[in-house]
Short mmCIF file of C-alpha atoms and ligand atoms in Angstrom, two decimals:
data_model
loop_
_atom_site.label_atom_id
_atom_site.label_comp_id
_atom_site.label_asym_id
_atom_site.label_seq_id
_atom_site.Cartn_x
_atom_site.Cartn_y
_atom_site.Cartn_z
CA MET A 5 -50.11 -124.50 16.23
CA PHE A 6 -47.28 -123.21 14.01
CA VAL A 7 -46.73 -119.45 14.12
CA LEU A 8 -44.34 -117.63 11.80
CA GLY A 9 -42.81 -114.54 13.45
CA ILE A 10 -41.33 -111.67 11.44
CA GLU A 11 -39.11 -108.92 12.91
CA SER A 12 -37.68 -105.89 11.07
CA THR A 13 -38.13 -102.96 13.49
CA CYS A 14 -34.47 -101.90 13.61
CA ASP A 15 -31.29 -103.42 12.18
CA GLU A 16 -32.03 -107.13 12.34
CA THR A 17 -34.08 -108.95 9.69
CA ALA A 18 -35.46 -112.00 11.46
CA ALA A 19 -37.98 -114.80 10.99
CA SER A 20 -38.84 -117.77 13.17
CA VAL A 21 -41.31 -120.64 13.44
CA VAL A 22 -42.54 -121.36 16.97
CA LYS A 23 -44.92 -124.17 17.93
CA ASP A 24 -47.60 -123.51 20.57
CA GLY A 25 -46.02 -120.28 21.79
CA HIS A 26 -42.80 -121.75 23.21
CA GLU A 27 -41.21 -124.54 21.13
CA ILE A 28 -38.72 -122.83 18.82
CA LEU A 29 -38.42 -124.78 15.55
CA SER A 30 -36.26 -122.16 13.81
CA ASN A 31 -34.83 -118.76 14.74
CA VAL A 32 -33.08 -117.02 11.83
CA VAL A 33 -31.52 -113.58 12.31
CA ALA A 34 -29.65 -111.55 9.67
CA SER A 35 -27.80 -108.88 11.64
CA GLN A 36 -26.89 -105.64 9.87
CA VAL A 37 -24.25 -104.69 12.47
CA ALA A 38 -21.39 -104.86 9.95
CA ILE A 39 -23.26 -102.47 7.61
CA HIS A 40 -23.95 -99.84 10.29
CA ARG A 41 -20.63 -100.07 12.12
CA GLU A 42 -18.85 -97.43 10.02
CA PHE A 43 -21.59 -94.92 10.93
CA GLY A 44 -21.36 -95.65 14.70
CA GLY A 45 -25.09 -96.40 14.85
CA VAL A 46 -28.07 -97.49 12.75
CA PHE A 47 -28.35 -95.65 9.40
CA PRO A 48 -32.13 -95.85 8.81
CA GLU A 49 -32.16 -95.70 5.00
CA LEU A 50 -29.54 -98.46 4.75
CA ALA A 51 -31.46 -100.54 7.30
CA CYS A 52 -34.62 -100.32 5.14
CA ARG A 53 -32.81 -101.25 1.91
CA THR A 54 -31.16 -104.22 3.59
CA HIS A 55 -34.51 -105.42 5.02
CA VAL A 56 -35.96 -105.31 1.49
CA ASP A 57 -33.12 -107.55 0.23
CA MET A 58 -33.19 -109.95 3.18
CA ILE A 59 -36.82 -110.36 4.22
CA ILE A 60 -37.95 -113.03 1.71
CA PRO A 61 -34.78 -115.20 1.91
CA ILE A 62 -34.88 -115.05 5.72
CA ILE A 63 -38.57 -116.04 5.88
CA ASP A 64 -37.89 -118.90 3.44
CA LYS A 65 -34.95 -120.06 5.53
CA ALA A 66 -36.98 -119.97 8.77
CA ILE A 67 -39.74 -122.11 7.22
CA ARG A 68 -37.26 -124.58 5.69
CA SER A 69 -35.21 -124.87 8.91
CA ALA A 70 -38.39 -125.69 10.82
CA SER A 71 -38.92 -128.62 8.40
CA ILE A 72 -42.40 -127.47 7.46
CA ILE A 73 -43.90 -125.91 4.34
CA LYS A 74 -45.60 -122.53 4.35
CA GLN A 75 -49.07 -124.07 4.04
CA ASP A 76 -48.48 -125.69 7.46
CA LEU A 77 -48.37 -122.26 9.14
CA ASP A 78 -51.43 -121.40 11.24
CA VAL A 79 -50.74 -117.74 12.02
CA ILE A 80 -48.42 -115.00 10.67
CA ALA A 81 -47.18 -112.74 13.50
CA VAL A 82 -45.23 -109.55 12.88
CA ALA A 83 -43.71 -106.76 14.97
CA ASN A 84 -45.68 -103.70 13.80
CA GLY A 85 -43.90 -101.26 16.14
CA PRO A 86 -42.28 -99.48 17.80
CA GLY A 87 -39.22 -98.97 15.60
CA LEU A 88 -37.87 -97.20 12.53
CA ILE A 89 -41.06 -96.70 10.57
CA GLY A 90 -39.60 -97.58 7.15
CA ALA A 91 -38.03 -100.73 8.59
CA VAL A 92 -41.24 -101.80 10.40
CA LEU A 93 -43.23 -101.39 7.15
CA ILE A 94 -41.06 -103.89 5.29
CA GLY A 95 -41.70 -106.75 7.73
CA LEU A 96 -45.35 -105.76 8.06
CA ASN A 97 -45.96 -105.78 4.32
CA ALA A 98 -44.18 -109.11 3.90
CA ALA A 99 -46.42 -110.52 6.66
CA LYS A 100 -49.56 -109.13 5.03
CA GLY A 101 -48.58 -110.60 1.65
CA LEU A 102 -48.07 -114.03 3.21
CA ALA A 103 -51.26 -113.88 5.29
CA LEU A 104 -53.29 -112.86 2.25
CA SER A 105 -51.81 -115.41 -0.15
CA LEU A 106 -51.98 -118.30 2.34
CA ASN A 107 -55.34 -117.19 3.74
CA LYS A 108 -53.98 -117.31 7.32
CA PRO A 109 -54.63 -114.89 10.20
CA LEU A 110 -52.25 -111.94 10.66
CA ILE A 111 -51.29 -110.81 14.18
CA GLY A 112 -49.49 -107.56 15.03
CA VAL A 113 -47.17 -107.74 18.03
CA ASN A 114 -45.55 -104.96 20.09
CA HIS A 115 -41.76 -105.32 19.88
CA ILE A 116 -41.17 -104.21 23.52
CA GLU A 117 -43.78 -106.61 24.86
CA ALA A 118 -42.12 -109.37 22.84
CA HIS A 119 -38.77 -108.64 24.59
CA LEU A 120 -40.54 -109.38 27.90
CA TYR A 121 -42.22 -112.49 26.49
CA ALA A 122 -38.77 -113.83 25.48
CA ALA A 123 -38.00 -114.49 29.17
CA MET A 124 -41.54 -115.70 29.93
CA MET A 125 -41.23 -118.26 27.12
CA THR A 126 -38.61 -120.11 29.19
CA ASN A 127 -41.04 -120.48 32.11
CA LEU A 128 -44.23 -121.62 30.36
CA PRO A 129 -46.66 -122.94 31.54
CA ASN A 130 -45.67 -121.87 35.08
CA LEU A 131 -46.14 -118.12 34.79
CA GLU A 132 -47.35 -116.48 37.99
CA PHE A 133 -48.60 -112.93 38.30
CA PRO A 134 -48.10 -110.21 39.31
CA SER A 135 -44.45 -110.19 38.28
CA LEU A 136 -41.90 -107.51 37.55
CA GLY A 137 -40.90 -106.88 33.92
CA VAL A 138 -37.60 -105.18 33.07
CA VAL A 139 -37.04 -104.10 29.45
CA ILE A 140 -33.47 -102.92 28.86
CA SER A 141 -32.68 -102.47 25.18
CA GLY A 142 -31.17 -100.02 22.71
CA GLY A 143 -34.46 -98.15 22.46
CA HIS A 144 -36.18 -98.71 25.82
CA THR A 145 -35.65 -98.84 29.57
CA MET A 146 -38.80 -99.81 31.46
CA LEU A 147 -39.95 -101.30 34.73
CA LEU A 148 -43.42 -102.82 34.47
CA GLU A 149 -45.78 -104.64 36.75
CA ILE A 150 -46.95 -107.66 34.72
CA LEU A 151 -50.54 -108.55 35.69
CA ASP A 152 -50.95 -111.06 32.84
CA ILE A 153 -49.60 -111.49 29.29
CA GLY A 154 -50.95 -108.34 27.63
CA LYS A 155 -51.75 -106.52 30.91
CA TYR A 156 -49.08 -104.19 32.28
CA ASN A 157 -48.68 -101.22 34.61
CA LEU A 158 -45.78 -98.94 33.80
CA LEU A 159 -43.75 -98.27 36.96
CA GLY A 160 -40.94 -96.28 35.39
CA THR A 161 -39.16 -95.48 32.16
CA THR A 162 -36.25 -93.36 30.98
CA ILE A 163 -36.77 -89.63 30.64
CA ASP A 164 -33.95 -89.35 28.07
CA ASP A 165 -31.56 -92.00 26.68
CA ALA A 166 -32.30 -95.73 26.86
CA ILE A 167 -29.67 -97.77 28.71
CA GLY A 168 -28.44 -99.55 25.53
CA GLU A 169 -28.24 -96.20 23.78
CA ALA A 170 -26.05 -94.92 26.66
CA PHE A 171 -23.75 -97.95 26.26
CA ASP A 172 -23.56 -97.25 22.51
CA LYS A 173 -22.80 -93.53 22.96
CA VAL A 174 -20.20 -94.10 25.68
CA ALA A 175 -18.57 -96.68 23.39
CA THR A 176 -18.36 -94.03 20.64
CA ILE A 177 -16.77 -91.60 23.12
CA LEU A 178 -14.19 -94.27 24.00
CA GLY A 179 -13.55 -95.07 20.31
CA LEU A 180 -15.06 -98.57 20.61
CA PRO A 181 -17.02 -100.20 17.74
CA TYR A 182 -20.83 -100.28 17.40
CA PRO A 183 -22.79 -101.89 19.06
CA GLY A 184 -21.22 -100.51 22.21
CA GLY A 185 -22.73 -102.80 24.85
CA PRO A 186 -20.64 -105.92 24.18
CA ALA A 187 -17.50 -103.80 23.55
CA ILE A 188 -17.89 -101.96 26.89
CA GLU A 189 -18.60 -105.19 28.75
CA GLU A 190 -15.38 -106.73 27.35
CA LEU A 191 -13.18 -103.70 28.08
CA ALA A 192 -14.72 -103.25 31.55
CA LYS A 193 -13.45 -106.70 32.57
CA LEU A 194 -9.91 -105.24 32.55
CA GLY A 195 -10.73 -102.06 34.45
CA ASP A 196 -11.28 -100.81 38.01
CA GLU A 197 -14.98 -100.03 38.34
CA ASN A 198 -14.39 -97.69 41.28
CA ARG A 199 -11.69 -95.55 39.64
CA TYR A 200 -14.20 -92.93 38.49
CA PRO A 201 -17.04 -91.96 40.86
CA PHE A 202 -19.76 -91.95 38.17
CA LYS A 203 -23.24 -92.02 39.67
CA PRO A 204 -26.68 -92.82 38.29
CA ALA A 205 -29.07 -89.87 38.15
CA VAL A 206 -31.92 -89.41 40.60
CA VAL A 207 -35.14 -88.50 38.78
CA LYS A 208 -37.57 -86.25 40.61
CA ASN A 209 -41.24 -87.26 41.02
CA ASN A 210 -40.88 -90.97 40.17
CA PRO A 211 -38.26 -93.12 41.96
CA PHE A 212 -38.61 -95.78 39.22
CA ASN A 213 -37.76 -93.47 36.34
CA PHE A 214 -34.30 -93.52 34.76
CA SER A 215 -32.02 -90.90 33.22
CA PHE A 216 -28.76 -91.80 31.49
CA SER A 217 -27.98 -88.59 29.66
CA GLY A 218 -26.14 -86.96 32.60
CA LEU A 219 -24.00 -90.06 33.13
CA LYS A 220 -23.12 -90.12 29.41
CA THR A 221 -22.15 -86.41 29.49
CA LYS A 222 -20.03 -86.99 32.61
CA VAL A 223 -18.11 -89.68 30.71
CA LEU A 224 -17.74 -87.34 27.71
CA TYR A 225 -16.28 -84.51 29.85
CA THR A 226 -13.97 -86.96 31.66
CA VAL A 227 -12.61 -88.29 28.36
CA LYS A 228 -12.52 -85.12 26.22
CA GLY A 229 -12.60 -82.20 28.66
CA GLN A 230 -15.28 -79.90 30.10
CA SER A 231 -17.94 -78.69 27.58
CA SER A 232 -16.49 -80.95 24.86
CA GLN A 233 -18.41 -82.39 21.89
CA ILE A 234 -18.67 -86.10 21.03
CA ARG A 235 -16.31 -85.79 17.98
CA ASP A 236 -13.55 -83.95 19.90
CA PRO A 237 -10.27 -85.86 20.44
CA ALA A 238 -9.76 -87.76 23.70
CA LEU A 239 -7.49 -86.10 26.27
CA ILE A 240 -6.96 -89.14 28.48
CA LYS A 241 -4.37 -91.89 28.10
CA ASP A 242 -5.51 -95.08 26.36
CA GLU A 243 -4.99 -97.16 29.50
CA GLU A 244 -7.62 -95.08 31.34
CA LYS A 245 -10.34 -96.24 28.95
CA LYS A 246 -10.82 -99.60 30.61
CA HIS A 247 -11.37 -97.91 33.99
CA ILE A 248 -13.88 -95.50 32.44
CA ALA A 249 -15.74 -98.38 30.75
CA ALA A 250 -15.85 -100.34 34.03
CA SER A 251 -16.91 -97.30 36.11
CA PHE A 252 -19.64 -96.34 33.61
CA GLN A 253 -20.92 -99.92 33.46
CA ARG A 254 -20.99 -100.15 37.28
CA ALA A 255 -23.01 -96.92 37.52
CA ALA A 256 -25.49 -97.80 34.74
CA LEU A 257 -26.10 -101.40 35.81
CA SER A 258 -26.32 -100.64 39.54
CA ASP A 259 -29.10 -98.17 38.69
CA ILE A 260 -31.08 -101.04 37.11
CA VAL A 261 -30.32 -103.41 40.01
CA GLU A 262 -31.25 -100.88 42.73
CA LYS A 263 -34.55 -99.97 41.03
CA VAL A 264 -35.43 -103.64 40.53
CA LEU A 265 -34.81 -104.23 44.26
CA SER A 266 -36.88 -101.27 45.26
CA ALA A 267 -39.71 -102.31 42.89
CA ILE A 268 -39.94 -105.82 44.32
CA ASN A 269 -39.93 -104.41 47.84
CA THR A 270 -42.76 -102.04 46.96
CA PHE A 271 -44.94 -104.36 44.87
CA ASN A 272 -46.00 -107.90 45.43
CA CYS A 273 -43.98 -109.68 42.73
CA LYS A 274 -43.80 -113.45 42.20
CA ALA A 275 -40.98 -113.41 39.63
CA ILE A 276 -38.78 -111.09 37.58
CA TYR A 277 -38.59 -111.24 33.78
CA LEU A 278 -35.83 -109.34 31.98
CA GLY A 279 -35.54 -108.70 28.25
CA GLY A 280 -33.77 -106.64 25.59
CA GLY A 281 -30.17 -106.50 24.38
CA VAL A 282 -28.67 -105.24 27.66
CA SER A 283 -30.03 -108.34 29.47
CA ASN A 284 -27.23 -110.14 27.60
CA ASN A 285 -24.73 -108.45 29.92
CA GLN A 286 -23.14 -111.12 32.16
CA LYS A 287 -22.05 -108.56 34.76
CA LEU A 288 -25.69 -107.52 35.21
CA ARG A 289 -26.70 -111.16 35.62
CA GLU A 290 -23.99 -111.59 38.31
CA MET A 291 -24.98 -108.40 40.10
CA LEU A 292 -28.64 -109.50 40.40
CA GLN A 293 -27.66 -113.02 41.36
CA HIS A 294 -25.51 -111.68 44.23
CA LYS A 295 -28.58 -110.03 45.71
CA ASN A 296 -29.96 -113.50 46.59
CA LEU A 297 -33.53 -112.54 45.82
CA ASN A 298 -36.22 -114.80 47.20
CA ILE A 299 -38.18 -114.78 43.93
CA PRO A 300 -37.05 -116.41 40.66
CA VAL A 301 -35.33 -114.29 38.02
CA PHE A 302 -35.85 -115.25 34.36
CA TRP A 303 -33.48 -114.17 31.59
CA PRO A 304 -34.07 -114.68 27.88
CA SER A 305 -32.39 -117.85 26.68
CA LYS A 306 -29.57 -117.76 24.12
CA GLY A 307 -30.61 -116.01 20.91
CA LEU A 308 -33.65 -114.39 22.53
CA SER A 309 -32.18 -111.30 24.23
CA LEU A 310 -31.18 -109.35 21.13
CA ASP A 311 -33.77 -108.62 18.45
CA ASN A 312 -35.22 -111.88 17.11
CA ALA A 313 -38.45 -113.22 15.65
CA ALA A 314 -39.00 -116.18 18.00
CA MET A 315 -40.26 -113.76 20.66
CA ILE A 316 -42.61 -112.25 18.03
CA ALA A 317 -43.98 -115.66 17.01
CA GLY A 318 -44.36 -116.72 20.68
CA LEU A 319 -46.26 -113.61 21.69
CA GLY A 320 -48.25 -113.75 18.44
CA TYR A 321 -49.50 -117.20 19.48
CA GLN A 322 -50.59 -115.89 22.90
CA LYS A 323 -52.42 -112.93 21.32
CA PHE A 324 -54.14 -115.16 18.77
CA ILE A 325 -55.31 -117.63 21.44
CA LYS A 326 -56.60 -114.77 23.59
CA ASN A 327 -58.38 -112.84 20.80
CA GLY A 328 -59.52 -115.90 18.87
CA ALA A 329 -59.01 -113.97 15.64
CA GLY A 330 -56.37 -112.18 13.62
CA ASP A 331 -55.91 -108.46 12.99
CA PRO A 332 -57.32 -106.83 9.83
CA LEU A 333 -55.03 -106.52 6.80
CA SER A 334 -55.27 -102.75 7.31
CA LEU A 335 -53.00 -103.20 10.40
CA ASN A 336 -50.76 -100.15 10.75
CA ALA A 337 -47.03 -99.74 11.43
CA TYR A 338 -46.04 -97.54 14.39
CA ALA A 339 -42.78 -95.70 15.11
CA ARG A 340 -43.99 -95.23 18.69
CA ALA A 341 -46.17 -97.86 20.29
CA PRO A 342 -46.49 -97.50 24.05
CA LEU A 343 -47.11 -100.75 25.93
CA VAL A 344 -49.46 -99.18 28.48
O1 KG4 B 413 -32.87 -105.42 22.12
P1 KG4 B 413 -31.91 -104.89 21.13
O2 KG4 B 413 -31.32 -105.85 20.14
O3 KG4 B 413 -32.52 -103.73 20.27
C1 KG4 B 413 -33.53 -102.86 20.64
O4 KG4 B 413 -34.71 -103.27 20.64
O5 KG4 B 413 -33.16 -101.71 20.95
O6 KG4 B 413 -30.77 -104.18 21.97
C2 KG4 B 413 -29.64 -103.63 21.38
C3 KG4 B 413 -28.88 -102.90 22.48
C4 KG4 B 413 -27.69 -102.09 21.97
O7 KG4 B 413 -27.76 -100.80 22.52
C5 KG4 B 413 -26.49 -102.86 22.51
O8 KG4 B 413 -25.36 -102.05 22.77
C6 KG4 B 413 -27.04 -103.43 23.80
O9 KG4 B 413 -28.37 -103.82 23.46
N1 KG4 B 413 -26.29 -104.61 24.24
C7 KG4 B 413 -25.60 -104.67 25.39
C8 KG4 B 413 -24.97 -105.93 25.42
N2 KG4 B 413 -25.31 -106.61 24.28
C9 KG4 B 413 -26.12 -105.79 23.56
N3 KG4 B 413 -25.45 -103.76 26.39
C10 KG4 B 413 -24.67 -104.10 27.43
N4 KG4 B 413 -24.02 -105.28 27.52
C11 KG4 B 413 -24.12 -106.23 26.55
N5 KG4 B 413 -23.47 -107.38 26.64
ZN1 ZN B 414 -35.43 -104.83 20.49
#
């Protein structure tokens, strides 16, 4: 079964053809990073306009690169949230137009759930449940108990900034380019991660919840002085920046690692699946590997950790098989779409 996936929830316009939920025939991503860089983050109106320009050529390219024609498609899957509402609508309406004109079923997919499925895709058909799901992206930080594809218990989430957002904001404080995650990871390689005693926050009431806003403010005050604002000039010497990047990264990533360890000690987990842009971080992969866990850890394969449409097509296939039918053409777009 050939499923076309369409993704436009944030600043990537993406389309992909996936066969039977796991065989990726094409995975085309048009990143808007260069457009948003001068604003230090995603500029929603520009993201929407760029999606409008890119969506049809990217869909065409994904179908052509898969060496099929659009009539061969069996299902049209689309991320209908969560995300920037104007951006989500563009992919959703393109998907509806295709589904209607080709007379094929339309399937709406949750973008966060698709980030988790990206790692599961690499382990099909050997998925075992319950497993632990870890979504670490620019918009979300979540620990989930995965009972089945489509069945999740939320263990913890962030009460303020997402981890990727914290990387992006700390990068801005340090004068590094957007997106901040890769820039911090690079600079951190040169620094001493113990130079600054930054610590992850402890969140009352739920040991699996996260908070990154205090850590971000601590970095801000260290770089620009007590009670400073993000646009104030830096007071530290340039050579300190690498130590700050490394110390921040150590604090943020060790928070993820420690909570993953405590989750697998508390719940009966058969495997760990990680997803989202921050799962690209090689230091995080090393840190978890050094823990010598006795359950397998699955990371998204290359091209599947950042926003992409292969994860949308893959999960769309699973949802279609399970439901045996598509969603109505009245399918809505959602800015917020909780998984559980
Ligand atoms: O999953 P994603 O493409 O978008 C969302 O759904 O939010 O994730 C983007 C986020 C950005 O915040 C970016 O800074 C972060 O992932 N990121 C990283 C790395 N690569 C991307 N964070 C840390 N280390 C990286 N290597
Ligand atoms: Zn994402």
